[in-house]
mmCIF file of C-alpha atoms in Angstrom:
data_model
loop_
_atom_site.group_PDB
_atom_site.id
_atom_site.type_symbol
_atom_site.label_atom_id
_atom_site.label_comp_id
_atom_site.label_asym_id
_atom_site.label_seq_id
_atom_site.Cartn_x
_atom_site.Cartn_y
_atom_site.Cartn_z
ATOM 1 C CA UNK A 1 0.391 -0.436 0.439
ATOM 2 C CA UNK A 2 1.158 3.448 -0.737
ATOM 3 C CA UNK A 3 0.242 7.022 0.704
ATOM 4 C CA UNK A 4 0.571 9.610 -2.117
ATOM 5 C CA UNK A 5 -0.082 12.915 -1.730
ATOM 6 C CA UNK A 6 -0.930 14.686 -4.280
ATOM 7 C CA UNK A 7 -0.489 18.897 -3.833
ATOM 8 C CA UNK A 8 -1.486 21.734 -6.615
ATOM 9 C CA UNK A 9 1.119 24.559 -5.530
ATOM 10 C CA UNK A 10 -0.044 28.420 -5.804
ATOM 11 C CA UNK A 11 0.829 31.479 -3.910
ATOM 12 C CA UNK A 12 -2.327 32.024 -2.429
ATOM 13 C CA UNK A 13 -4.416 28.153 -2.462
ATOM 14 C CA UNK A 14 -2.198 25.353 -2.458
ATOM 15 C CA UNK A 15 -4.380 22.333 -2.546
ATOM 16 C CA UNK A 16 -3.673 19.211 -1.359
ATOM 17 C CA UNK A 17 -5.300 15.844 -1.827
ATOM 18 C CA UNK A 18 -4.104 11.540 0.183
ATOM 19 C CA UNK A 19 -4.515 8.687 -1.157
ATOM 20 C CA UNK A 20 -3.640 5.309 -0.884
ATOM 21 C CA UNK A 21 -3.169 3.207 -3.652
ATOM 22 C CA UNK A 22 -2.913 -0.490 -3.250
ATOM 23 C CA UNK A 23 -3.282 -3.460 -6.446
ATOM 24 C CA UNK A 24 -5.068 -1.004 -8.746
ATOM 25 C CA UNK A 25 -7.680 0.485 -5.869
ATOM 26 C CA UNK A 26 -7.585 3.906 -4.650
ATOM 27 C CA UNK A 27 -8.301 5.151 -1.124
ATOM 28 C CA UNK A 28 -9.566 8.881 -0.309
ATOM 29 C CA UNK A 29 -7.887 9.662 3.153
ATOM 30 C CA UNK A 30 -7.753 13.591 2.779
ATOM 31 C CA UNK A 31 -8.490 16.414 0.498
ATOM 32 C CA UNK A 32 -8.097 20.479 1.491
ATOM 33 C CA UNK A 33 -7.148 23.785 0.117
ATOM 34 C CA UNK A 34 -4.421 25.513 2.420
ATOM 35 C CA UNK A 35 -4.210 29.251 2.254
ATOM 36 C CA UNK A 36 -2.511 32.612 2.933
ATOM 37 C CA UNK A 37 -3.655 35.997 2.684
ATOM 38 C CA UNK A 38 -3.343 37.992 -0.530
ATOM 39 C CA UNK A 39 -1.993 41.068 1.134
ATOM 40 C CA UNK A 40 0.733 39.342 2.664
ATOM 41 C CA UNK A 41 4.541 39.931 1.145
ATOM 42 C CA UNK A 42 4.832 36.484 -1.154
ATOM 43 C CA UNK A 43 7.893 34.867 0.993
ATOM 44 C CA UNK A 44 5.308 35.321 4.295
ATOM 45 C CA UNK A 45 2.486 33.475 2.216
ATOM 46 C CA UNK A 46 5.426 30.685 1.342
ATOM 47 C CA UNK A 47 6.370 30.423 5.780
ATOM 48 C CA UNK A 48 2.321 29.971 6.031
ATOM 49 C CA UNK A 49 1.757 27.493 3.129
ATOM 50 C CA UNK A 50 5.272 25.819 3.956
ATOM 51 C CA UNK A 51 4.055 25.520 7.721
ATOM 52 C CA UNK A 52 0.107 24.346 7.139
ATOM 53 C CA UNK A 53 1.950 21.751 4.051
ATOM 54 C CA UNK A 54 4.318 20.242 7.216
ATOM 55 C CA UNK A 55 0.999 20.417 9.591
ATOM 56 C CA UNK A 56 -0.385 17.940 6.992
ATOM 57 C CA UNK A 57 2.381 16.396 5.618
ATOM 58 C CA UNK A 58 2.804 15.227 10.125
ATOM 59 C CA UNK A 59 -0.596 14.386 9.993
ATOM 60 C CA UNK A 60 -0.997 12.254 6.958
ATOM 61 C CA UNK A 61 2.559 10.489 6.558
ATOM 62 C CA UNK A 62 2.443 10.088 2.855
ATOM 63 C CA UNK A 63 6.240 8.218 1.447
ATOM 64 C CA UNK A 64 4.553 10.110 -2.526
ATOM 65 C CA UNK A 65 4.171 13.735 -3.247
ATOM 66 C CA UNK A 66 3.636 14.503 -6.715
ATOM 67 C CA UNK A 67 3.334 17.520 -8.809
ATOM 68 C CA UNK A 68 2.065 19.448 -11.172
ATOM 69 C CA UNK A 69 4.883 20.078 -13.525
ATOM 70 C CA UNK A 70 6.324 23.423 -14.571
ATOM 71 C CA UNK A 71 3.785 24.987 -17.526
ATOM 72 C CA UNK A 72 4.519 27.585 -20.219
ATOM 73 C CA UNK A 73 2.077 30.989 -18.898
ATOM 74 C CA UNK A 74 1.676 33.750 -20.103
ATOM 75 C CA UNK A 75 2.312 36.562 -17.471
ATOM 76 C CA UNK A 76 5.675 35.234 -16.702
ATOM 77 C CA UNK A 77 5.452 37.016 -13.599
ATOM 78 C CA UNK A 78 2.531 34.150 -12.785
ATOM 79 C CA UNK A 79 4.844 32.066 -13.701
ATOM 80 C CA UNK A 80 8.149 32.749 -11.739
ATOM 81 C CA UNK A 81 5.948 33.151 -8.912
ATOM 82 C CA UNK A 82 4.809 29.432 -8.952
ATOM 83 C CA UNK A 83 8.065 27.841 -9.126
ATOM 84 C CA UNK A 84 8.575 29.727 -5.825
ATOM 85 C CA UNK A 85 5.402 27.576 -4.508
ATOM 86 C CA UNK A 86 7.080 24.790 -6.139
ATOM 87 C CA UNK A 87 10.417 25.027 -4.275
ATOM 88 C CA UNK A 88 8.414 25.841 -1.025
ATOM 89 C CA UNK A 89 6.402 22.016 -1.981
ATOM 90 C CA UNK A 90 9.577 20.294 -2.741
ATOM 91 C CA UNK A 91 11.587 22.236 0.528
ATOM 92 C CA UNK A 92 8.658 20.721 2.529
ATOM 93 C CA UNK A 93 9.250 17.298 0.503
ATOM 94 C CA UNK A 94 12.656 17.057 0.780
ATOM 95 C CA UNK A 95 12.700 17.721 4.192
ATOM 96 C CA UNK A 96 11.350 15.034 5.000
ATOM 97 C CA UNK A 97 12.919 12.709 2.320
ATOM 98 C CA UNK A 98 9.990 11.900 0.278
ATOM 99 C CA UNK A 99 9.954 10.346 -3.092
ATOM 100 C CA UNK A 100 8.426 13.135 -5.567
ATOM 101 C CA UNK A 101 7.704 13.016 -8.857
ATOM 102 C CA UNK A 102 5.823 16.107 -11.430
ATOM 103 C CA UNK A 103 3.245 15.025 -14.168
ATOM 104 C CA UNK A 104 1.965 17.156 -16.856
ATOM 105 C CA UNK A 105 -1.336 18.622 -16.655
ATOM 106 C CA UNK A 106 -2.198 17.085 -19.834
ATOM 107 C CA UNK A 107 -0.756 13.509 -18.519
ATOM 108 C CA UNK A 108 -2.837 14.490 -15.431
ATOM 109 C CA UNK A 109 -5.533 14.953 -17.414
ATOM 110 C CA UNK A 110 -5.676 12.110 -19.602
ATOM 111 C CA UNK A 111 -4.861 9.655 -16.877
ATOM 112 C CA UNK A 112 -7.706 10.833 -14.860
ATOM 113 C CA UNK A 113 -10.462 11.202 -17.937
ATOM 114 C CA UNK A 114 -8.511 9.321 -20.634
ATOM 115 C CA UNK A 115 -8.456 12.509 -21.990
ATOM 116 C CA UNK A 116 -5.269 15.058 -22.033
ATOM 117 C CA UNK A 117 -7.311 18.292 -22.991
ATOM 118 C CA UNK A 118 -10.526 17.205 -20.015
ATOM 119 C CA UNK A 119 -12.171 20.450 -18.756
ATOM 120 C CA UNK A 120 -11.908 21.224 -14.908
ATOM 121 C CA UNK A 121 -15.605 19.854 -13.979
ATOM 122 C CA UNK A 122 -14.570 16.692 -16.084
ATOM 123 C CA UNK A 123 -11.794 16.017 -14.014
ATOM 124 C CA UNK A 124 -13.321 16.881 -10.635
ATOM 125 C CA UNK A 125 -16.454 14.545 -11.809
ATOM 126 C CA UNK A 126 -13.826 11.031 -12.552
ATOM 127 C CA UNK A 127 -12.251 12.288 -9.213
ATOM 128 C CA UNK A 128 -15.435 11.658 -7.526
ATOM 129 C CA UNK A 129 -16.016 8.360 -9.221
ATOM 130 C CA UNK A 130 -12.666 6.647 -9.017
ATOM 131 C CA UNK A 131 -12.320 8.131 -5.337
ATOM 132 C CA UNK A 132 -16.325 7.505 -4.075
ATOM 133 C CA UNK A 133 -16.620 10.607 -2.820
ATOM 134 C CA UNK A 134 -18.373 13.462 -3.003
ATOM 135 C CA UNK A 135 -16.845 16.774 -4.088
ATOM 136 C CA UNK A 136 -18.135 20.549 -4.153
ATOM 137 C CA UNK A 137 -18.280 22.661 -7.890
ATOM 138 C CA UNK A 138 -15.660 24.756 -6.460
ATOM 139 C CA UNK A 139 -12.898 22.494 -4.750
ATOM 140 C CA UNK A 140 -10.691 23.108 -8.167
ATOM 141 C CA UNK A 141 -7.171 23.523 -5.500
ATOM 142 C CA UNK A 142 -7.667 20.120 -4.055
ATOM 143 C CA UNK A 143 -10.172 18.231 -6.708
ATOM 144 C CA UNK A 144 -7.118 19.287 -8.937
ATOM 145 C CA UNK A 145 -4.661 17.469 -5.831
ATOM 146 C CA UNK A 146 -5.877 14.449 -5.495
ATOM 147 C CA UNK A 147 -6.625 14.610 -9.977
ATOM 148 C CA UNK A 148 -2.217 14.992 -9.800
ATOM 149 C CA UNK A 149 -2.428 12.057 -7.100
ATOM 150 C CA UNK A 150 -4.089 9.203 -8.771
ATOM 151 C CA UNK A 151 -2.457 10.103 -11.857
ATOM 152 C CA UNK A 152 1.332 9.336 -10.222
ATOM 153 C CA UNK A 153 -1.024 6.193 -8.602
ATOM 154 C CA UNK A 154 -1.930 5.145 -12.046
ATOM 155 C CA UNK A 155 1.398 6.109 -13.305
ATOM 156 C CA UNK A 156 3.206 3.501 -10.306
ATOM 157 C CA UNK A 157 0.756 0.597 -11.615
ATOM 158 C CA UNK A 158 2.214 0.451 -14.989
ATOM 159 C CA UNK A 159 5.339 0.623 -13.659
ATOM 160 C CA UNK A 160 5.241 -2.227 -11.596
ATOM 161 C CA UNK A 161 2.582 -4.294 -14.282
ATOM 162 C CA UNK A 162 5.633 -3.271 -16.773
ATOM 163 C CA UNK A 163 8.362 -5.102 -13.582
ATOM 164 C CA UNK A 164 6.703 -7.374 -13.115
ATOM 165 C CA UNK A 165 5.999 -8.770 -16.891
ATOM 166 C CA UNK A 166 9.307 -8.233 -17.938
ATOM 167 C CA UNK A 167 11.361 -9.762 -14.301
ATOM 168 C CA UNK A 168 8.330 -13.721 -16.009
#
């Protein structure tokens, strides 16, 4: 059984989703959105989010963390801030010596819905079905984080199956 924490980075809101994956089965453990005040300077917001994230990691004790890869943004300033948020996540994972995986938005959508161009609502619907939970329509930060964890579980399962076949 593998406990995975999916994280959707942001400098104001950081979505998290924790699942357990075992033999192709998924079990929802927790999800939520961590937040910082928009009125704070970036370094203070990142410190607040870091403290909240470390509390989540300490509580749920995942052995692996999965995040979304950096994507090309239309706004360079937004991309830099996102990169700094990702750095804070990498620090939190590194301090705990957790395995870390990164996936593109298209990989995540394809793993969850079968369509790399799926809408946020399509992803949310499939996350609800796969984990057998009800998610509010406006919780995209935590839904995205759960989808990242599900994507990682699918990749690990595929790698395990391929390794098993190669060893047979």
